[in-house]
Amino acid sequence: MTTISVLINARTKSSRLPRKLVLPFAGSTLIDVALEKLDRMDFFSHRYFAVAEDELRQKAVAYRNIEILDRDPAAVQPGYNDHRKVFAHYERVKSDYIMWLNPCHPLISLDTIRRAVDHVLATGLNSYTSVIPTTDWIFDSDGNAVTNTQAGMLSTAHSRTFFKVAHAFHVIRKAFFLKDYQYWTLTKNDPALIEIPVEESYDVNDAIEFEVAQAAYARSLSSHGEKQ
Protein backbone atom coordinates (compact mmCIF):
# COMPACT_ATOMS: atom_id res chain seq x y z
CA MET A 1 0.00 0.00 0.00
CA THR A 2 1.37 3.41 -0.99
CA THR A 3 1.87 5.75 1.97
CA ILE A 4 2.13 9.52 2.25
CA SER A 5 3.18 11.71 5.17
CA VAL A 6 2.91 15.46 5.60
CA LEU A 7 5.72 17.66 6.85
CA ILE A 8 6.04 21.30 7.86
CA ASN A 9 9.53 22.78 7.84
CA ALA A 10 9.77 25.84 10.07
CA ARG A 11 12.34 28.40 11.14
CA THR A 12 12.25 31.89 12.66
CA LYS A 13 15.14 33.20 10.54
CA SER A 14 13.12 34.23 7.50
CA SER A 15 14.84 36.91 5.42
CA ARG A 16 12.08 39.05 3.93
CA LEU A 17 9.92 39.24 7.07
CA PRO A 18 11.92 38.18 10.14
CA ARG A 19 10.10 35.88 12.58
CA LYS A 20 6.94 35.96 10.47
CA LEU A 21 5.78 32.56 11.74
CA VAL A 22 5.52 33.77 15.34
CA LEU A 23 4.26 37.32 14.82
CA PRO A 24 0.72 38.05 16.07
CA PHE A 25 -1.67 37.01 13.29
CA ALA A 26 -5.47 37.36 13.57
CA GLY A 27 -5.45 36.43 17.26
CA SER A 28 -2.95 33.63 16.72
CA THR A 29 0.28 33.15 14.73
CA LEU A 30 0.95 31.64 11.32
CA ILE A 31 2.66 28.63 12.85
CA ASP A 32 -0.14 28.01 15.35
CA VAL A 33 -2.71 28.16 12.56
CA ALA A 34 -0.66 25.65 10.57
CA LEU A 35 -0.08 23.29 13.50
CA GLU A 36 -3.74 23.26 14.48
CA LYS A 37 -4.60 22.11 10.96
CA LEU A 38 -1.71 19.65 10.83
CA ASP A 39 -2.92 17.98 14.01
CA ARG A 40 -6.30 17.28 12.35
CA MET A 41 -4.90 15.75 9.13
CA ASP A 42 -5.71 12.16 10.02
CA PHE A 43 -5.54 11.04 6.37
CA PHE A 44 -1.70 10.97 6.43
CA SER A 45 0.51 8.14 7.66
CA HIS A 46 2.53 10.60 9.75
CA ARG A 47 2.32 14.30 10.57
CA TYR A 48 5.76 15.86 11.04
CA PHE A 49 6.99 19.22 12.30
CA ALA A 50 10.66 19.74 11.40
CA VAL A 51 12.53 22.34 13.44
CA ALA A 52 15.90 23.23 14.91
CA GLU A 53 14.81 26.00 17.31
CA ASP A 54 13.33 25.25 20.71
CA GLU A 55 10.93 28.20 20.45
CA LEU A 56 9.20 26.45 17.56
CA ARG A 57 9.60 22.96 19.00
CA GLN A 58 7.59 24.01 22.05
CA LYS A 59 4.73 25.12 19.81
CA ALA A 60 4.01 21.49 18.89
CA VAL A 61 4.03 20.05 22.40
CA ALA A 62 0.27 20.48 22.84
CA TYR A 63 -0.55 18.50 19.69
CA ARG A 64 -0.55 14.75 20.32
CA ASN A 65 -0.76 13.77 16.63
CA ILE A 66 2.32 15.69 15.52
CA GLU A 67 5.79 14.10 15.47
CA ILE A 68 8.80 16.40 15.79
CA LEU A 69 11.77 15.94 13.47
CA ASP A 70 14.88 17.64 14.82
CA ARG A 71 17.00 19.49 12.29
CA ASP A 72 20.60 20.66 12.27
CA PRO A 73 20.73 24.39 13.20
CA ALA A 74 22.79 24.93 10.04
CA ALA A 75 19.77 23.79 8.02
CA VAL A 76 17.64 26.77 9.07
CA GLN A 77 20.04 29.61 8.40
CA PRO A 78 18.88 32.49 6.17
CA GLY A 79 19.39 32.15 2.43
CA TYR A 80 19.22 29.31 -0.10
CA ASN A 81 21.37 26.53 1.26
CA ASP A 82 22.59 23.09 0.22
CA HIS A 83 19.71 20.63 -0.18
CA ARG A 84 21.60 17.81 1.51
CA LYS A 85 21.79 19.83 4.70
CA VAL A 86 18.44 21.62 4.50
CA PHE A 87 16.49 18.42 3.79
CA ALA A 88 18.60 15.82 5.60
CA HIS A 89 15.67 15.04 7.90
CA TYR A 90 13.63 13.74 4.93
CA GLU A 91 15.59 10.50 5.30
CA ARG A 92 13.70 9.89 8.56
CA VAL A 93 10.22 10.30 7.08
CA LYS A 94 8.45 6.93 7.14
CA SER A 95 6.44 6.89 3.93
CA ASP A 96 6.68 6.55 0.15
CA TYR A 97 5.61 10.14 -0.51
CA ILE A 98 6.28 13.34 1.41
CA MET A 99 3.96 16.33 1.24
CA TRP A 100 5.78 19.53 2.15
CA LEU A 101 3.15 21.90 3.53
CA ASN A 102 3.83 25.64 3.65
CA PRO A 103 2.95 27.14 7.06
CA CYS A 104 2.75 30.57 5.40
CA HIS A 105 -0.52 29.64 3.65
CA PRO A 106 -3.07 30.26 6.42
CA LEU A 107 -6.15 29.87 4.20
CA ILE A 108 -5.41 26.44 2.74
CA SER A 109 -8.22 24.12 3.78
CA LEU A 110 -8.24 20.55 5.00
CA ASP A 111 -10.57 19.63 2.14
CA THR A 112 -8.07 20.90 -0.43
CA ILE A 113 -5.25 18.96 1.20
CA ARG A 114 -7.36 15.81 1.41
CA ARG A 115 -8.28 16.03 -2.28
CA ALA A 116 -4.62 16.44 -3.17
CA VAL A 117 -3.71 13.33 -1.18
CA ASP A 118 -6.46 11.32 -2.87
CA HIS A 119 -5.17 12.46 -6.27
CA VAL A 120 -1.58 11.46 -5.47
CA LEU A 121 -2.63 8.02 -4.25
CA ALA A 122 -4.84 7.48 -7.30
CA THR A 123 -2.24 8.52 -9.89
CA GLY A 124 1.16 7.58 -8.40
CA LEU A 125 3.32 10.02 -10.37
CA ASN A 126 6.81 11.10 -9.33
CA SER A 127 5.97 14.53 -7.94
CA TYR A 128 3.24 17.17 -7.67
CA THR A 129 2.92 20.85 -6.90
CA SER A 130 0.05 23.18 -6.05
CA VAL A 131 -0.90 25.73 -8.70
CA ILE A 132 -3.43 28.44 -9.47
CA PRO A 133 -4.59 29.58 -12.92
CA THR A 134 -3.48 32.91 -14.35
CA THR A 135 -4.01 34.90 -17.53
CA ASP A 136 -1.32 37.42 -16.55
CA TRP A 137 0.96 38.74 -19.26
CA ILE A 138 4.52 37.72 -18.39
CA PHE A 139 7.72 38.91 -20.07
CA ASP A 140 11.24 37.58 -19.58
CA SER A 141 14.15 39.78 -18.50
CA ASP A 142 14.93 40.60 -22.14
CA GLY A 143 11.43 41.91 -22.76
CA ASN A 144 10.18 38.92 -24.72
CA ALA A 145 6.52 37.92 -24.29
CA VAL A 146 6.24 34.57 -22.49
CA THR A 147 2.50 34.11 -21.96
CA ASN A 148 0.40 36.35 -24.21
CA THR A 149 2.19 36.20 -27.57
CA GLN A 150 -0.77 37.45 -29.65
CA ALA A 151 -0.31 41.14 -30.45
CA GLY A 152 -4.02 41.50 -31.12
CA MET A 153 -5.06 40.22 -27.70
CA LEU A 154 -5.52 43.10 -25.26
CA SER A 155 -7.78 41.44 -22.69
CA THR A 156 -6.57 39.21 -19.86
CA ALA A 157 -10.13 37.89 -19.60
CA HIS A 158 -9.67 36.25 -23.02
CA SER A 159 -5.96 35.43 -22.85
CA ARG A 160 -4.62 31.92 -22.69
CA THR A 161 -4.63 30.36 -19.23
CA PHE A 162 -1.36 29.31 -17.64
CA PHE A 163 -0.68 27.91 -14.19
CA LYS A 164 1.67 29.38 -11.63
CA VAL A 165 3.05 27.59 -8.63
CA ALA A 166 1.16 28.51 -5.47
CA HIS A 167 3.81 27.12 -3.07
CA ALA A 168 1.03 25.87 -0.78
CA PHE A 169 2.42 22.33 -0.97
CA HIS A 170 4.66 20.05 -2.99
CA VAL A 171 4.50 16.25 -3.00
CA ILE A 172 7.62 14.22 -3.75
CA ARG A 173 8.52 10.56 -3.97
CA LYS A 174 11.01 9.99 -1.15
CA ALA A 175 13.11 7.37 -2.96
CA PHE A 176 13.57 9.61 -5.99
CA PHE A 177 14.45 12.62 -3.86
CA LEU A 178 17.14 10.79 -1.91
CA LYS A 179 19.02 9.87 -5.10
CA ASP A 180 20.37 13.39 -5.63
CA TYR A 181 18.25 15.61 -3.37
CA GLN A 182 16.11 17.06 -6.16
CA TYR A 183 12.33 17.21 -5.96
CA TRP A 184 11.60 16.59 -9.65
CA THR A 185 12.93 16.68 -13.21
CA LEU A 186 10.88 19.65 -14.48
CA THR A 187 9.70 17.59 -17.42
CA LYS A 188 6.04 17.07 -18.34
CA ASN A 189 4.01 15.98 -15.30
CA ASP A 190 7.08 16.02 -13.07
CA PRO A 191 5.79 17.83 -11.17
CA ALA A 192 2.18 17.14 -12.03
CA LEU A 193 -0.10 20.09 -11.32
CA ILE A 194 -2.74 20.13 -8.59
CA GLU A 195 -4.96 23.19 -8.87
CA ILE A 196 -6.08 24.78 -5.60
CA PRO A 197 -8.73 27.48 -5.02
CA VAL A 198 -7.35 30.96 -5.65
CA GLU A 199 -8.94 32.20 -2.43
CA GLU A 200 -6.80 29.70 -0.49
CA SER A 201 -3.53 30.67 -2.17
CA TYR A 202 -2.41 33.60 -0.02
CA ASP A 203 1.32 33.16 0.60
CA VAL A 204 3.06 35.30 3.22
CA ASN A 205 6.57 36.40 2.33
CA ASP A 206 6.77 40.08 3.27
CA ALA A 207 5.04 42.64 5.48
CA ILE A 208 2.41 43.64 2.91
CA GLU A 209 1.49 40.03 2.16
CA PHE A 210 1.28 39.40 5.91
CA GLU A 211 -1.29 42.20 6.33
CA VAL A 212 -3.33 41.09 3.31
CA ALA A 213 -3.38 37.44 4.39
CA GLN A 214 -4.28 38.40 7.94
CA ALA A 215 -7.29 40.41 6.74
CA ALA A 216 -8.38 37.58 4.41
CA TYR A 217 -7.98 34.98 7.15
CA ALA A 218 -9.95 37.06 9.68
CA ARG A 219 -12.70 37.56 7.11
CA SER A 220 -12.75 33.82 6.40
CA LEU A 221 -13.15 33.00 10.10
CA SER A 222 -15.94 35.52 10.37
CA SER A 223 -17.73 34.14 7.32
CA HIS A 224 -17.43 30.45 8.19
CA GLY A 225 -17.72 30.81 11.94
CA GLU A 226 -15.17 28.04 12.41
CA LYS A 227 -11.61 27.02 11.64
CA GLN A 228 -10.89 25.74 8.16
Tab-separated table of C-alpha atoms in Angstrom:
chain	number	residue	atom	x	y	z
A	1	MET	CA	0.000	0.000	0.000
A	2	THR	CA	1.367	3.414	-0.989
A	3	THR	CA	1.874	5.750	1.965
A	4	ILE	CA	2.126	9.516	2.248
A	5	SER	CA	3.176	11.711	5.167
A	6	VAL	CA	2.907	15.459	5.602
A	7	LEU	CA	5.720	17.659	6.847
A	8	ILE	CA	6.037	21.298	7.861
A	9	ASN	CA	9.526	22.785	7.843
A	10	ALA	CA	9.773	25.837	10.070
A	11	ARG	CA	12.337	28.401	11.142
A	12	THR	CA	12.248	31.893	12.659
A	13	LYS	CA	15.135	33.196	10.544
A	14	SER	CA	13.118	34.233	7.499
A	15	SER	CA	14.839	36.907	5.416
A	16	ARG	CA	12.075	39.047	3.930
A	17	LEU	CA	9.923	39.237	7.066
A	18	PRO	CA	11.919	38.180	10.142
A	19	ARG	CA	10.104	35.882	12.581
A	20	LYS	CA	6.936	35.964	10.468
A	21	LEU	CA	5.776	32.564	11.744
A	22	VAL	CA	5.521	33.766	15.343
A	23	LEU	CA	4.263	37.317	14.821
A	24	PRO	CA	0.717	38.047	16.070
A	25	PHE	CA	-1.675	37.005	13.287
A	26	ALA	CA	-5.475	37.358	13.566
A	27	GLY	CA	-5.450	36.430	17.256
A	28	SER	CA	-2.949	33.626	16.723
A	29	THR	CA	0.282	33.150	14.731
A	30	LEU	CA	0.950	31.636	11.325
A	31	ILE	CA	2.661	28.633	12.852
A	32	ASP	CA	-0.136	28.015	15.351
A	33	VAL	CA	-2.714	28.161	12.559
A	34	ALA	CA	-0.660	25.646	10.570
A	35	LEU	CA	-0.076	23.287	13.505
A	36	GLU	CA	-3.740	23.260	14.481
A	37	LYS	CA	-4.604	22.105	10.956
A	38	LEU	CA	-1.715	19.654	10.828
A	39	ASP	CA	-2.920	17.977	14.008
A	40	ARG	CA	-6.297	17.277	12.346
A	41	MET	CA	-4.900	15.751	9.133
A	42	ASP	CA	-5.707	12.158	10.017
A	43	PHE	CA	-5.536	11.037	6.375
A	44	PHE	CA	-1.700	10.972	6.435
A	45	SER	CA	0.510	8.139	7.662
A	46	HIS	CA	2.535	10.598	9.747
A	47	ARG	CA	2.321	14.301	10.566
A	48	TYR	CA	5.755	15.859	11.044
A	49	PHE	CA	6.987	19.217	12.302
A	50	ALA	CA	10.657	19.738	11.403
A	51	VAL	CA	12.528	22.343	13.445
A	52	ALA	CA	15.902	23.234	14.913
A	53	GLU	CA	14.814	26.002	17.308
A	54	ASP	CA	13.329	25.247	20.711
A	55	GLU	CA	10.935	28.200	20.454
A	56	LEU	CA	9.198	26.447	17.559
A	57	ARG	CA	9.598	22.958	18.998
A	58	GLN	CA	7.589	24.013	22.050
A	59	LYS	CA	4.731	25.120	19.808
A	60	ALA	CA	4.005	21.493	18.891
A	61	VAL	CA	4.027	20.054	22.403
A	62	ALA	CA	0.272	20.477	22.838
A	63	TYR	CA	-0.554	18.499	19.691
A	64	ARG	CA	-0.552	14.750	20.324
A	65	ASN	CA	-0.757	13.774	16.634
A	66	ILE	CA	2.325	15.686	15.519
A	67	GLU	CA	5.788	14.100	15.467
A	68	ILE	CA	8.800	16.397	15.787
A	69	LEU	CA	11.772	15.943	13.473
A	70	ASP	CA	14.878	17.637	14.819
A	71	ARG	CA	16.999	19.491	12.285
A	72	ASP	CA	20.601	20.660	12.266
A	73	PRO	CA	20.734	24.386	13.205
A	74	ALA	CA	22.794	24.931	10.038
A	75	ALA	CA	19.774	23.794	8.021
A	76	VAL	CA	17.638	26.766	9.065
A	77	GLN	CA	20.041	29.613	8.404
A	78	PRO	CA	18.876	32.488	6.167
A	79	GLY	CA	19.395	32.148	2.429
A	80	TYR	CA	19.216	29.314	-0.101
A	81	ASN	CA	21.373	26.527	1.261
A	82	ASP	CA	22.593	23.086	0.219
A	83	HIS	CA	19.709	20.633	-0.182
A	84	ARG	CA	21.602	17.806	1.508
A	85	LYS	CA	21.792	19.832	4.700
A	86	VAL	CA	18.441	21.620	4.501
A	87	PHE	CA	16.492	18.421	3.791
A	88	ALA	CA	18.596	15.820	5.604
A	89	HIS	CA	15.666	15.038	7.896
A	90	TYR	CA	13.630	13.741	4.927
A	91	GLU	CA	15.587	10.495	5.303
A	92	ARG	CA	13.695	9.891	8.560
A	93	VAL	CA	10.221	10.298	7.085
A	94	LYS	CA	8.452	6.930	7.145
A	95	SER	CA	6.435	6.890	3.929
A	96	ASP	CA	6.683	6.548	0.151
A	97	TYR	CA	5.611	10.135	-0.514
A	98	ILE	CA	6.276	13.340	1.405
A	99	MET	CA	3.960	16.333	1.240
A	100	TRP	CA	5.781	19.533	2.153
A	101	LEU	CA	3.152	21.905	3.531
A	102	ASN	CA	3.827	25.636	3.647
A	103	PRO	CA	2.951	27.142	7.061
A	104	CYS	CA	2.750	30.566	5.403
A	105	HIS	CA	-0.524	29.638	3.651
A	106	PRO	CA	-3.069	30.258	6.421
A	107	LEU	CA	-6.146	29.866	4.198
A	108	ILE	CA	-5.405	26.441	2.736
A	109	SER	CA	-8.221	24.123	3.781
A	110	LEU	CA	-8.242	20.550	4.997
A	111	ASP	CA	-10.569	19.625	2.137
A	112	THR	CA	-8.074	20.904	-0.431
A	113	ILE	CA	-5.245	18.960	1.199
A	114	ARG	CA	-7.361	15.810	1.408
A	115	ARG	CA	-8.285	16.032	-2.284
A	116	ALA	CA	-4.621	16.444	-3.170
A	117	VAL	CA	-3.705	13.333	-1.184
A	118	ASP	CA	-6.456	11.324	-2.874
A	119	HIS	CA	-5.173	12.464	-6.272
A	120	VAL	CA	-1.584	11.462	-5.465
A	121	LEU	CA	-2.626	8.020	-4.247
A	122	ALA	CA	-4.835	7.477	-7.296
A	123	THR	CA	-2.236	8.524	-9.887
A	124	GLY	CA	1.159	7.583	-8.396
A	125	LEU	CA	3.320	10.015	-10.365
A	126	ASN	CA	6.810	11.104	-9.327
A	127	SER	CA	5.967	14.531	-7.937
A	128	TYR	CA	3.243	17.166	-7.675
A	129	THR	CA	2.922	20.852	-6.899
A	130	SER	CA	0.055	23.183	-6.047
A	131	VAL	CA	-0.900	25.732	-8.702
A	132	ILE	CA	-3.427	28.443	-9.470
A	133	PRO	CA	-4.587	29.576	-12.917
A	134	THR	CA	-3.483	32.909	-14.350
A	135	THR	CA	-4.014	34.897	-17.528
A	136	ASP	CA	-1.320	37.417	-16.555
A	137	TRP	CA	0.959	38.744	-19.258
A	138	ILE	CA	4.515	37.723	-18.388
A	139	PHE	CA	7.716	38.913	-20.070
A	140	ASP	CA	11.242	37.578	-19.576
A	141	SER	CA	14.152	39.775	-18.500
A	142	ASP	CA	14.933	40.602	-22.143
A	143	GLY	CA	11.433	41.913	-22.762
A	144	ASN	CA	10.176	38.918	-24.724
A	145	ALA	CA	6.522	37.915	-24.293
A	146	VAL	CA	6.241	34.575	-22.494
A	147	THR	CA	2.505	34.106	-21.962
A	148	ASN	CA	0.403	36.352	-24.215
A	149	THR	CA	2.193	36.201	-27.570
A	150	GLN	CA	-0.766	37.446	-29.649
A	151	ALA	CA	-0.313	41.137	-30.447
A	152	GLY	CA	-4.020	41.504	-31.118
A	153	MET	CA	-5.063	40.225	-27.699
A	154	LEU	CA	-5.523	43.099	-25.255
A	155	SER	CA	-7.781	41.441	-22.689
A	156	THR	CA	-6.570	39.213	-19.862
A	157	ALA	CA	-10.127	37.886	-19.604
A	158	HIS	CA	-9.668	36.247	-23.016
A	159	SER	CA	-5.964	35.435	-22.854
A	160	ARG	CA	-4.620	31.917	-22.690
A	161	THR	CA	-4.635	30.360	-19.226
A	162	PHE	CA	-1.355	29.307	-17.642
A	163	PHE	CA	-0.679	27.908	-14.189
A	164	LYS	CA	1.674	29.383	-11.635
A	165	VAL	CA	3.047	27.586	-8.629
A	166	ALA	CA	1.160	28.513	-5.470
A	167	HIS	CA	3.808	27.120	-3.074
A	168	ALA	CA	1.033	25.869	-0.781
A	169	PHE	CA	2.417	22.331	-0.975
A	170	HIS	CA	4.662	20.045	-2.991
A	171	VAL	CA	4.502	16.252	-3.004
A	172	ILE	CA	7.619	14.216	-3.754
A	173	ARG	CA	8.522	10.561	-3.969
A	174	LYS	CA	11.011	9.992	-1.150
A	175	ALA	CA	13.112	7.371	-2.957
A	176	PHE	CA	13.574	9.611	-5.993
A	177	PHE	CA	14.452	12.618	-3.860
A	178	LEU	CA	17.142	10.793	-1.909
A	179	LYS	CA	19.020	9.868	-5.101
A	180	ASP	CA	20.367	13.387	-5.635
A	181	TYR	CA	18.248	15.607	-3.369
A	182	GLN	CA	16.114	17.062	-6.157
A	183	TYR	CA	12.326	17.208	-5.957
A	184	TRP	CA	11.604	16.593	-9.647
A	185	THR	CA	12.933	16.682	-13.211
A	186	LEU	CA	10.875	19.655	-14.481
A	187	THR	CA	9.696	17.593	-17.424
A	188	LYS	CA	6.037	17.072	-18.342
A	189	ASN	CA	4.007	15.982	-15.300
A	190	ASP	CA	7.081	16.020	-13.070
A	191	PRO	CA	5.795	17.835	-11.170
A	192	ALA	CA	2.180	17.140	-12.031
A	193	LEU	CA	-0.105	20.088	-11.318
A	194	ILE	CA	-2.745	20.133	-8.594
A	195	GLU	CA	-4.956	23.195	-8.869
A	196	ILE	CA	-6.079	24.779	-5.597
A	197	PRO	CA	-8.727	27.479	-5.023
A	198	VAL	CA	-7.346	30.957	-5.650
A	199	GLU	CA	-8.939	32.199	-2.426
A	200	GLU	CA	-6.799	29.703	-0.487
A	201	SER	CA	-3.532	30.666	-2.171
A	202	TYR	CA	-2.413	33.603	-0.016
A	203	ASP	CA	1.325	33.159	0.604
A	204	VAL	CA	3.062	35.303	3.219
A	205	ASN	CA	6.573	36.403	2.326
A	206	ASP	CA	6.775	40.075	3.272
A	207	ALA	CA	5.036	42.637	5.480
A	208	ILE	CA	2.407	43.637	2.914
A	209	GLU	CA	1.486	40.035	2.164
A	210	PHE	CA	1.283	39.405	5.912
A	211	GLU	CA	-1.286	42.197	6.333
A	212	VAL	CA	-3.326	41.091	3.312
A	213	ALA	CA	-3.375	37.443	4.389
A	214	GLN	CA	-4.282	38.396	7.944
A	215	ALA	CA	-7.288	40.405	6.737
A	216	ALA	CA	-8.382	37.581	4.415
A	217	TYR	CA	-7.983	34.976	7.154
A	218	ALA	CA	-9.951	37.058	9.678
A	219	ARG	CA	-12.699	37.562	7.105
A	220	SER	CA	-12.753	33.822	6.399
A	221	LEU	CA	-13.151	32.996	10.096
A	222	SER	CA	-15.941	35.524	10.370
A	223	SER	CA	-17.731	34.140	7.325
A	224	HIS	CA	-17.431	30.449	8.185
A	225	GLY	CA	-17.724	30.810	11.940
A	226	GLU	CA	-15.171	28.042	12.414
A	227	LYS	CA	-11.611	27.018	11.637
A	228	GLN	CA	-10.893	25.740	8.163
